Amino acid sequence: MAAVRALLAFLLLFSSSTVPSLSDKEGETLLKFKESLKNADALSSWQQGSQVCKTWAGVVCINGIITGLRLSDMGLSGEINIDALESIRSIRTLSFVNNSFSGPMPEFNRLGPIKSLLLSKNQFSGEIPADFFSRMLSLKKIWLSENNFTGNIPASLGQLPYLMELHIEGNQFSGLIPKIKEDKLVSADFSNNNLTGPIPDGLSKFGAKYFAGNDGLCGKEVGKECADKGELIASAVLDETKPSKVERSSLGNVVWILGGILTLGIVIIVLLSTRQRHDDFRVLEKEKAGEPVDANLPVTKRDASSKKGSSVTSKKGSQHGKGSAGDLVVVNEEKGSFGMADLMKAAAEVLGNGSLGSAYKAVMANGLSVVVKRMKEMNALAKDGFDAEMRRFGRIRHPNILTPLAYHYRREEKLMVSEYIPKGSLLYVLHGDQGIRHAELSWPTRFKIILGVARGLGFLHSEFSSLDLPHGNLKSSNVLLGEEYEPLLSDYALQPLMSSPEAMQAMSAYRAPESSEGISPKCDVYCLGIVILEILTGKFPSQYLRSGKGGTDVVEWVQSAISEEKEEEIIDPAIMTSKESVSQMVRLIHIGASCTQSDPEARVDLKEAIRSIEEVHV
Ligand SMILES: *[C@@H]1O[C@H](CO)[C@@H](O)[C@H](O)[C@H]1NC(C)=O
Ligand SMILES: *[C@@H]1O[C@H](CO)[C@@H](O)[C@H](O)[C@H]1NC(C)=O
Ligand SMILES: *[C@@H]1O[C@H](CO)[C@@H](O)[C@H](O)[C@H]1NC(C)=O
């Protein structure tokens, strides 16, 4: 046996010394790689003419093919020549553990087939772009520990299908831990960073010590309760006066409750016939109590109420178009005309329940999808006044304004119908799905959204110039994103309709610091500033929560960054991929800051803000 092995070894040695192998040709490439290294004494065995796979330190070969470099503990520094590594196509593993490399993350992502990338114990620093790992789908091991990396953990790490080891301990990563595919993950360490927010579900199998040293993390693993991001968003959308009520809600089941499909007819019938309200309609009772709607109507009751629905439909349906009680008045015919009967037959989904009322999505037989909003506390105007306001809304045409389609008026109940916008709101795209979706929002897209929001607001300020609050409720959940991410403002100019001071207080304009002294169009400018800072930082503003607890106080954060001239550090790492645009982002941070000045006198004028934004060309 030993003799056979010796013979084999001899044959291998013999053959590789007569015929120059591929690895020896690639030796030249490795020497090029070595050239840009400093303190490379440990690589003195790398000599032209010697056998790479036999004699070169740290070169890992399998059957004479170079499959990796294991250059740990060698005191190396200097540049890592990625071009050279890229041209050795058989490389699958790289270890640079415990050396003295520094500077930003080298472009290892050009080495697509890499399975193992070990960079621990160096002095790499700076942020890693969110999409850095998106093409490195073979990665099984990533060690970035004990470096000086900052910024968010790149979201693309979460999508790696074969990831088994993830070590990022001992850096200065901040922000949320992204959702990470954990089915193959056998070890992970997040300790000693600057991470915040909840520990994602799948990661709780790793014990507390792997999360230690991150003061902002919460979850049962670290013995600190947290309001998760879903709740933050939910409470921002809901503007709940009693935040405890949304404790069990998550982003999935409040912002876009897609689970419960019911016939909108049922909802409308019940809305139209409050006097006949049945105890069985627990769903609506709950809604009255201000809790998220859950649409678990028992089937038998659904059938019964549908029958009731059809009788009402036939009674009222004939009066369609005359604006009588129980009917729908179309104020904008761009999407065609429809009546209550069409809505009654539509399949509906509950979207959410906000301060200004609950919302349902309905898909009508002609294919048009609409959102039906039930408007609470909109009783300030009598029927004629309400009708005039709604018709005025219906005439609005601006590329950044969502024009409603129809309304329904009864003394106790008002419904507003608008087109359903599939991409959803800016709030959802920026913060939903644990931040994965916000990678969609490139810098040019974000600039376009900022510009569109500002122009839409400018339009409202001239169209409704007589109002104290021409918009009144500007926030990212009221900025819908069209097909090409063009922003569409919704829920504007409602203040004159509102009958209760409490409902008014729930509007975002009342987050402006001077609102307790008095409101003015400058409150809208404050809200614009919050949206701008939210888009640039990618952070969820604490200003959206009435309690002010949770999220990031973007106003304060930005002001301190400006005073320390560290604006670049607060920009969302996901858009920091191109250096050219950073100066534009910094200019916008200053514009956002001037919109959020707490003294309304010192706060920039809307026209001036729009002009400054327009001057930042992308
Ligand atoms: C790191 O590398 C140096 C040589 O550069 C070595 O002396 C030291 O022991 C190594 N440290 C560890 C923890 O292996
Ligand atoms: C890492 O970053 C910290 C804070 O920015 C700095 O004090 C420290 O010197 C850095 N360490 C290295 C090795 O670059
Ligand atoms: C941690 O992050 C916060 C902001 O989230 C920042 O103010 C602080 O300086 C960071 N600490 C370190 C050590 O990087």
mmCIF file of C-alpha atoms in Angstrom, residues 66-353:
data_model
loop_
_atom_site.group_PDB
_atom_site.id
_atom_site.type_symbol
_atom_site.label_atom_id
_atom_site.label_comp_id
_atom_site.label_asym_id
_atom_site.label_seq_id
_atom_site.Cartn_x
_atom_site.Cartn_y
_atom_site.Cartn_z
ATOM 1 C CA ILE A 66 -5.021 26.268 -7.595
ATOM 2 C CA THR A 67 -8.230 26.357 -5.580
ATOM 3 C CA GLY A 68 -7.391 28.844 -2.901
ATOM 4 C CA LEU A 69 -5.014 31.113 -1.036
ATOM 5 C CA ARG A 70 -4.509 30.653 2.678
ATOM 6 C CA LEU A 71 -2.477 33.706 3.601
ATOM 7 C CA SER A 72 -3.274 33.900 7.315
ATOM 8 C CA ASP A 73 -0.954 35.257 10.011
ATOM 9 C CA MET A 74 1.604 36.647 7.549
ATOM 10 C CA GLY A 75 1.721 40.317 8.526
ATOM 11 C CA LEU A 76 0.749 41.311 4.974
ATOM 12 C CA SER A 77 -0.534 44.717 3.962
ATOM 13 C CA GLY A 78 -0.782 46.779 0.792
ATOM 14 C CA GLU A 79 -3.232 46.255 -2.070
ATOM 15 C CA ILE A 80 -5.136 43.083 -2.839
ATOM 16 C CA ASN A 81 -4.941 42.763 -6.629
ATOM 17 C CA ILE A 82 -8.415 41.594 -7.575
ATOM 18 C CA ASP A 83 -7.642 41.588 -11.319
ATOM 19 C CA ALA A 84 -5.019 38.933 -10.691
ATOM 20 C CA LEU A 85 -7.296 36.822 -8.506
ATOM 21 C CA GLU A 86 -10.071 37.148 -11.062
ATOM 22 C CA SER A 87 -7.941 35.638 -13.797
ATOM 23 C CA ILE A 88 -7.243 32.484 -11.770
ATOM 24 C CA ARG A 89 -10.656 31.062 -12.379
ATOM 25 C CA SER A 90 -10.289 27.985 -10.223
ATOM 26 C CA ILE A 91 -9.977 29.913 -6.937
ATOM 27 C CA ARG A 92 -12.778 29.090 -4.501
ATOM 28 C CA THR A 93 -11.385 29.957 -1.090
ATOM 29 C CA LEU A 94 -9.527 33.008 0.178
ATOM 30 C CA SER A 95 -8.173 33.584 3.639
ATOM 31 C CA PHE A 96 -6.429 36.765 4.699
ATOM 32 C CA VAL A 97 -7.086 36.279 8.412
ATOM 33 C CA ASN A 98 -4.832 38.175 10.835
ATOM 34 C CA ASN A 99 -2.900 40.475 8.525
ATOM 35 C CA SER A 100 -2.671 44.249 8.304
ATOM 36 C CA PHE A 101 -4.828 45.045 5.309
ATOM 37 C CA SER A 102 -6.736 48.287 5.549
ATOM 38 C CA GLY A 103 -8.974 50.548 3.511
ATOM 39 C CA PRO A 104 -12.405 49.819 2.052
ATOM 40 C CA MET A 105 -13.656 46.333 1.222
ATOM 41 C CA PRO A 106 -11.784 45.201 -1.923
ATOM 42 C CA GLU A 107 -13.926 44.178 -4.874
ATOM 43 C CA PHE A 108 -14.068 40.509 -3.935
ATOM 44 C CA ASN A 109 -17.542 40.473 -5.422
ATOM 45 C CA ARG A 110 -15.952 40.259 -8.864
ATOM 46 C CA LEU A 111 -14.932 36.725 -7.921
ATOM 47 C CA GLY A 112 -18.365 35.207 -8.436
ATOM 48 C CA PRO A 113 -17.654 31.521 -7.684
ATOM 49 C CA ILE A 114 -15.911 32.125 -4.336
ATOM 50 C CA LYS A 115 -17.161 29.832 -1.580
ATOM 51 C CA SER A 116 -15.191 31.048 1.375
ATOM 52 C CA LEU A 117 -13.982 34.568 2.122
ATOM 53 C CA LEU A 118 -12.131 35.003 5.387
ATOM 54 C CA LEU A 119 -10.994 38.539 6.205
ATOM 55 C CA SER A 120 -11.061 38.536 10.011
ATOM 56 C CA LYS A 121 -8.475 40.433 12.061
ATOM 57 C CA ASN A 122 -7.436 43.106 9.627
ATOM 58 C CA GLN A 123 -8.186 46.814 9.583
ATOM 59 C CA PHE A 124 -10.625 46.997 6.718
ATOM 60 C CA SER A 125 -12.983 49.906 7.213
ATOM 61 C CA GLY A 126 -15.860 51.827 5.714
ATOM 62 C CA GLU A 127 -19.238 50.706 4.478
ATOM 63 C CA ILE A 128 -19.972 47.705 2.326
ATOM 64 C CA PRO A 129 -22.598 48.470 -0.358
ATOM 65 C CA ALA A 130 -25.969 46.840 0.311
ATOM 66 C CA ASP A 131 -25.832 44.827 -2.906
ATOM 67 C CA PHE A 132 -22.195 43.766 -2.516
ATOM 68 C CA PHE A 133 -22.906 40.036 -2.142
ATOM 69 C CA SER A 134 -25.762 39.821 -4.584
ATOM 70 C CA ARG A 135 -23.767 37.965 -7.250
ATOM 71 C CA MET A 136 -21.690 35.840 -4.888
ATOM 72 C CA LEU A 137 -24.253 33.115 -4.705
ATOM 73 C CA SER A 138 -21.800 30.294 -3.951
ATOM 74 C CA LEU A 139 -20.637 31.790 -0.662
ATOM 75 C CA LYS A 140 -20.699 29.432 2.291
ATOM 76 C CA LYS A 141 -18.378 31.190 4.717
ATOM 77 C CA ILE A 142 -17.903 34.882 5.323
ATOM 78 C CA TRP A 143 -15.727 36.104 8.139
ATOM 79 C CA LEU A 144 -15.443 39.874 8.457
ATOM 80 C CA SER A 145 -14.864 39.871 12.206
ATOM 81 C CA GLU A 146 -12.415 42.132 14.045
ATOM 82 C CA ASN A 147 -12.169 44.790 11.373
ATOM 83 C CA ASN A 148 -13.405 48.340 11.329
ATOM 84 C CA PHE A 149 -16.391 48.042 8.993
ATOM 85 C CA THR A 150 -19.188 50.567 9.470
ATOM 86 C CA GLY A 151 -22.679 51.162 8.072
ATOM 87 C CA ASN A 152 -25.439 48.622 7.681
ATOM 88 C CA ILE A 153 -24.882 44.909 7.362
ATOM 89 C CA PRO A 154 -25.252 44.521 3.568
ATOM 90 C CA ALA A 155 -28.788 43.343 2.877
ATOM 91 C CA SER A 156 -27.535 41.088 0.079
ATOM 92 C CA LEU A 157 -25.964 38.787 2.712
ATOM 93 C CA GLY A 158 -29.477 37.762 3.553
ATOM 94 C CA GLN A 159 -30.098 36.233 0.158
ATOM 95 C CA LEU A 160 -27.143 33.864 -0.058
ATOM 96 C CA PRO A 161 -28.619 30.399 -0.544
ATOM 97 C CA TYR A 162 -25.728 28.314 0.857
ATOM 98 C CA LEU A 163 -24.460 30.513 3.659
ATOM 99 C CA MET A 164 -23.212 28.417 6.570
ATOM 100 C CA GLU A 165 -20.916 30.710 8.546
ATOM 101 C CA LEU A 166 -21.337 34.424 9.057
ATOM 102 C CA HIS A 167 -18.926 36.174 11.394
ATOM 103 C CA ILE A 168 -19.112 39.932 11.645
ATOM 104 C CA GLU A 169 -18.314 40.392 15.331
ATOM 105 C CA GLY A 170 -16.016 43.184 16.444
ATOM 106 C CA ASN A 171 -16.816 45.816 13.829
ATOM 107 C CA GLN A 172 -18.940 48.946 13.923
ATOM 108 C CA PHE A 173 -21.860 47.745 11.882
ATOM 109 C CA SER A 174 -24.998 49.679 12.735
ATOM 110 C CA GLY A 175 -28.693 49.608 11.916
ATOM 111 C CA LEU A 176 -30.983 46.608 11.788
ATOM 112 C CA ILE A 177 -29.886 43.024 11.287
ATOM 113 C CA PRO A 178 -31.330 42.135 7.881
ATOM 114 C CA LYS A 179 -33.398 39.041 7.387
ATOM 115 C CA ILE A 180 -30.943 36.254 6.689
ATOM 116 C CA LYS A 181 -31.651 32.913 5.066
ATOM 117 C CA GLU A 182 -30.855 30.717 7.994
ATOM 118 C CA ASP A 183 -31.723 27.203 6.946
ATOM 119 C CA LYS A 184 -28.082 26.287 6.228
ATOM 120 C CA LEU A 185 -26.515 28.692 8.712
ATOM 121 C CA VAL A 186 -24.586 26.771 11.366
ATOM 122 C CA SER A 187 -22.640 29.566 12.982
ATOM 123 C CA ALA A 188 -23.155 33.303 13.164
ATOM 124 C CA ASP A 189 -21.756 36.009 15.383
ATOM 125 C CA PHE A 190 -22.980 39.602 15.515
ATOM 126 C CA SER A 191 -21.450 40.565 18.843
ATOM 127 C CA ASN A 192 -19.642 43.837 19.585
ATOM 128 C CA ASN A 193 -21.062 46.042 16.879
ATOM 129 C CA ASN A 194 -23.480 48.925 17.005
ATOM 130 C CA LEU A 195 -26.591 47.075 15.826
ATOM 131 C CA THR A 196 -30.110 48.097 16.719
ATOM 132 C CA GLY A 197 -33.635 46.759 16.542
ATOM 133 C CA PRO A 198 -35.056 43.292 16.775
ATOM 134 C CA ILE A 199 -33.133 40.059 16.261
ATOM 135 C CA PRO A 200 -34.748 38.391 13.233
ATOM 136 C CA ASP A 201 -36.693 35.230 14.071
ATOM 137 C CA GLY A 202 -34.497 32.643 12.390
ATOM 138 C CA LEU A 203 -31.364 33.863 14.149
ATOM 139 C CA SER A 204 -32.594 33.331 17.677
ATOM 140 C CA LYS A 205 -31.160 29.796 17.546
ATOM 141 C CA PHE A 206 -27.759 31.406 18.143
ATOM 142 C CA GLY A 207 -27.447 32.276 21.792
ATOM 143 C CA ALA A 208 -27.240 35.617 23.562
ATOM 144 C CA LYS A 209 -23.458 35.811 23.461
ATOM 145 C CA TYR A 210 -23.496 36.078 19.677
ATOM 146 C CA PHE A 211 -25.480 39.303 19.951
ATOM 147 C CA ALA A 212 -23.759 40.768 23.012
ATOM 148 C CA GLY A 213 -22.159 44.190 22.913
ATOM 149 C CA ASN A 214 -24.876 45.808 20.777
ATOM 150 C CA ASP A 215 -26.775 48.120 23.099
ATOM 151 C CA GLY A 216 -29.559 48.819 20.612
ATOM 152 C CA LEU A 217 -30.551 45.212 19.948
ATOM 153 C CA CYS A 218 -33.701 43.901 21.479
ATOM 154 C CA GLY A 219 -35.566 40.634 21.694
ATOM 155 C CA LYS A 220 -35.937 37.807 24.131
ATOM 156 C CA GLU A 221 -32.434 36.569 23.238
ATOM 157 C CA VAL A 222 -30.898 39.641 24.850
ATOM 158 C CA GLY A 223 -33.561 40.026 27.507
ATOM 159 C CA LYS A 224 -34.828 43.349 26.206
ATOM 160 C CA GLU A 225 -38.334 43.818 24.900
ATOM 161 C CA CYS A 226 -38.720 45.577 21.583
ATOM 162 C CA ALA A 227 -41.249 47.366 19.465
ATOM 163 C CA ASP A 228 -40.355 45.778 16.146
ATOM 164 C CA LYS A 229 -40.110 47.724 12.940
ATOM 165 C CA GLY A 230 -43.380 46.321 11.690
ATOM 166 C CA GLU A 231 -45.031 47.789 14.743
ATOM 167 C CA LEU A 232 -43.358 51.123 14.199
ATOM 168 C CA ILE A 233 -44.683 51.212 10.668
ATOM 169 C CA ALA A 234 -48.049 49.946 11.704
ATOM 170 C CA SER A 235 -48.378 52.572 14.392
ATOM 171 C CA ALA A 236 -47.240 55.268 11.990
ATOM 172 C CA VAL A 237 -49.886 54.218 9.514
ATOM 173 C CA LEU A 238 -52.497 53.846 12.155
ATOM 174 C CA ASP A 239 -51.573 56.933 14.135
ATOM 175 C CA GLU A 240 -53.004 55.036 17.017
ATOM 176 C CA THR A 241 -53.934 57.148 19.942
ATOM 177 C CA LYS A 242 -53.416 54.094 22.131
ATOM 178 C CA PRO A 243 -50.265 52.479 20.794
ATOM 179 C CA SER A 244 -50.729 49.438 23.042
ATOM 180 C CA LYS A 245 -53.518 48.325 20.764
ATOM 181 C CA VAL A 246 -51.150 47.546 17.916
ATOM 182 C CA GLU A 247 -48.740 45.516 19.977
ATOM 183 C CA ARG A 248 -49.536 42.273 18.286
ATOM 184 C CA SER A 249 -49.689 43.757 14.808
ATOM 185 C CA SER A 250 -46.895 43.387 12.346
ATOM 186 C CA LEU A 251 -46.176 45.002 9.042
ATOM 187 C CA GLY A 252 -47.653 42.043 7.228
ATOM 188 C CA ASN A 253 -51.021 42.046 8.847
ATOM 189 C CA VAL A 254 -51.696 45.717 9.274
ATOM 190 C CA VAL A 255 -50.214 47.695 6.436
ATOM 191 C CA TRP A 256 -51.252 45.257 3.775
ATOM 192 C CA ILE A 257 -53.655 42.816 5.258
ATOM 193 C CA LEU A 258 -54.058 40.580 2.288
ATOM 194 C CA GLY A 259 -55.348 37.549 4.097
ATOM 195 C CA GLY A 260 -58.972 38.427 4.492
ATOM 196 C CA ILE A 261 -60.927 38.635 1.298
ATOM 197 C CA LEU A 262 -64.522 39.585 1.682
ATOM 198 C CA THR A 263 -67.177 41.074 -0.456
ATOM 199 C CA LEU A 264 -67.015 44.832 -0.225
ATOM 200 C CA GLY A 265 -70.779 44.763 -0.446
ATOM 201 C CA ILE A 266 -70.862 43.398 3.073
ATOM 202 C CA VAL A 267 -68.783 46.248 4.364
ATOM 203 C CA ILE A 268 -70.794 48.861 2.564
ATOM 204 C CA ILE A 269 -74.131 47.363 3.518
ATOM 205 C CA VAL A 270 -73.145 47.399 7.119
ATOM 206 C CA LEU A 271 -71.869 50.925 6.805
ATOM 207 C CA LEU A 272 -75.108 51.960 5.187
ATOM 208 C CA SER A 273 -77.325 50.307 7.718
ATOM 209 C CA THR A 274 -75.785 51.036 11.058
ATOM 210 C CA ARG A 275 -79.161 50.727 12.728
ATOM 211 C CA GLN A 276 -79.474 47.128 11.640
ATOM 212 C CA ARG A 277 -76.022 46.238 12.796
ATOM 213 C CA HIS A 278 -75.818 42.625 13.835
ATOM 214 C CA ASP A 279 -73.808 41.322 16.721
ATOM 215 C CA ASP A 280 -72.402 38.825 14.274
ATOM 216 C CA PHE A 281 -70.395 41.496 12.495
ATOM 217 C CA ARG A 282 -67.658 41.250 15.007
ATOM 218 C CA VAL A 283 -65.261 42.420 12.366
ATOM 219 C CA LEU A 284 -66.826 45.849 12.270
ATOM 220 C CA GLU A 285 -67.369 46.074 15.969
ATOM 221 C CA LYS A 286 -63.668 45.570 16.372
ATOM 222 C CA GLU A 287 -62.959 48.200 13.820
ATOM 223 C CA LYS A 288 -65.110 50.655 15.708
ATOM 224 C CA ALA A 289 -62.973 49.968 18.720
ATOM 225 C CA GLY A 290 -60.021 51.171 16.729
ATOM 226 C CA GLU A 291 -58.321 47.832 16.305
ATOM 227 C CA PRO A 292 -56.969 46.444 13.065
ATOM 228 C CA VAL A 293 -59.734 44.792 11.131
ATOM 229 C CA ASP A 294 -59.572 41.076 10.807
ATOM 230 C CA ALA A 295 -61.941 39.755 8.285
ATOM 231 C CA ASN A 296 -63.016 36.413 9.664
ATOM 232 C CA LEU A 297 -66.655 36.585 8.748
ATOM 233 C CA PRO A 298 -68.322 33.221 9.262
ATOM 234 C CA VAL A 299 -69.336 31.828 5.882
ATOM 235 C CA THR A 300 -72.979 31.468 6.744
ATOM 236 C CA LYS A 301 -73.229 35.066 7.851
ATOM 237 C CA ARG A 302 -71.440 36.172 4.729
ATOM 238 C CA ASP A 303 -74.050 34.418 2.609
ATOM 239 C CA ALA A 304 -76.861 35.901 4.578
ATOM 240 C CA SER A 305 -75.539 39.404 4.340
ATOM 241 C CA SER A 306 -74.823 39.051 0.636
ATOM 242 C CA LYS A 307 -78.481 38.368 0.088
ATOM 243 C CA LYS A 308 -79.360 41.381 2.096
ATOM 244 C CA GLY A 309 -76.791 43.250 0.018
ATOM 245 C CA SER A 310 -78.412 42.391 -3.244
ATOM 246 C CA SER A 311 -81.774 43.679 -2.114
ATOM 247 C CA VAL A 312 -80.275 46.995 -1.110
ATOM 248 C CA THR A 313 -78.367 47.133 -4.363
ATOM 249 C CA SER A 314 -81.476 46.723 -6.412
ATOM 250 C CA LYS A 315 -83.327 49.351 -4.421
ATOM 251 C CA LYS A 316 -80.586 51.921 -4.561
ATOM 252 C CA GLY A 317 -78.979 50.914 -7.825
ATOM 253 C CA SER A 318 -81.639 52.523 -9.948
ATOM 254 C CA GLN A 319 -80.798 55.904 -8.466
ATOM 255 C CA HIS A 320 -77.175 55.680 -9.555
ATOM 256 C CA GLY A 321 -75.748 58.967 -10.650
ATOM 257 C CA LYS A 322 -78.214 61.204 -8.874
ATOM 258 C CA GLY A 323 -76.146 61.464 -5.735
ATOM 259 C CA SER A 324 -78.876 60.170 -3.518
ATOM 260 C CA ALA A 325 -78.287 58.477 -0.185
ATOM 261 C CA GLY A 326 -76.578 55.130 -0.605
ATOM 262 C CA ASP A 327 -75.084 56.044 -3.919
ATOM 263 C CA LEU A 328 -71.703 56.853 -5.274
ATOM 264 C CA VAL A 329 -70.866 60.170 -6.938
ATOM 265 C CA VAL A 330 -68.140 59.918 -9.544
ATOM 266 C CA VAL A 331 -66.060 63.119 -9.510
ATOM 267 C CA ASN A 332 -63.331 62.035 -11.922
ATOM 268 C CA GLU A 333 -64.226 59.913 -14.936
ATOM 269 C CA GLU A 334 -60.681 59.252 -16.147
ATOM 270 C CA LYS A 335 -60.965 55.634 -15.078
ATOM 271 C CA GLY A 336 -64.530 55.302 -16.337
ATOM 272 C CA SER A 337 -67.783 55.521 -14.504
ATOM 273 C CA PHE A 338 -69.008 53.054 -11.926
ATOM 274 C CA GLY A 339 -71.660 52.880 -9.273
ATOM 275 C CA MET A 340 -72.279 51.435 -5.876
ATOM 276 C CA ALA A 341 -73.565 48.254 -7.517
ATOM 277 C CA ASP A 342 -70.153 47.651 -9.153
ATOM 278 C CA LEU A 343 -68.418 48.134 -5.832
ATOM 279 C CA MET A 344 -70.859 45.826 -4.098
ATOM 280 C CA LYS A 345 -69.950 42.997 -6.435
ATOM 281 C CA ALA A 346 -66.197 43.561 -6.148
ATOM 282 C CA ALA A 347 -63.927 41.265 -4.175
ATOM 283 C CA ALA A 348 -62.378 43.309 -1.396
ATOM 284 C CA GLU A 349 -59.375 43.143 0.875
ATOM 285 C CA VAL A 350 -58.835 45.022 4.074
ATOM 286 C CA LEU A 351 -55.825 47.305 3.720
ATOM 287 C CA GLY A 352 -55.673 48.939 7.093
ATOM 288 C CA ASN A 353 -57.295 51.124 9.655
#
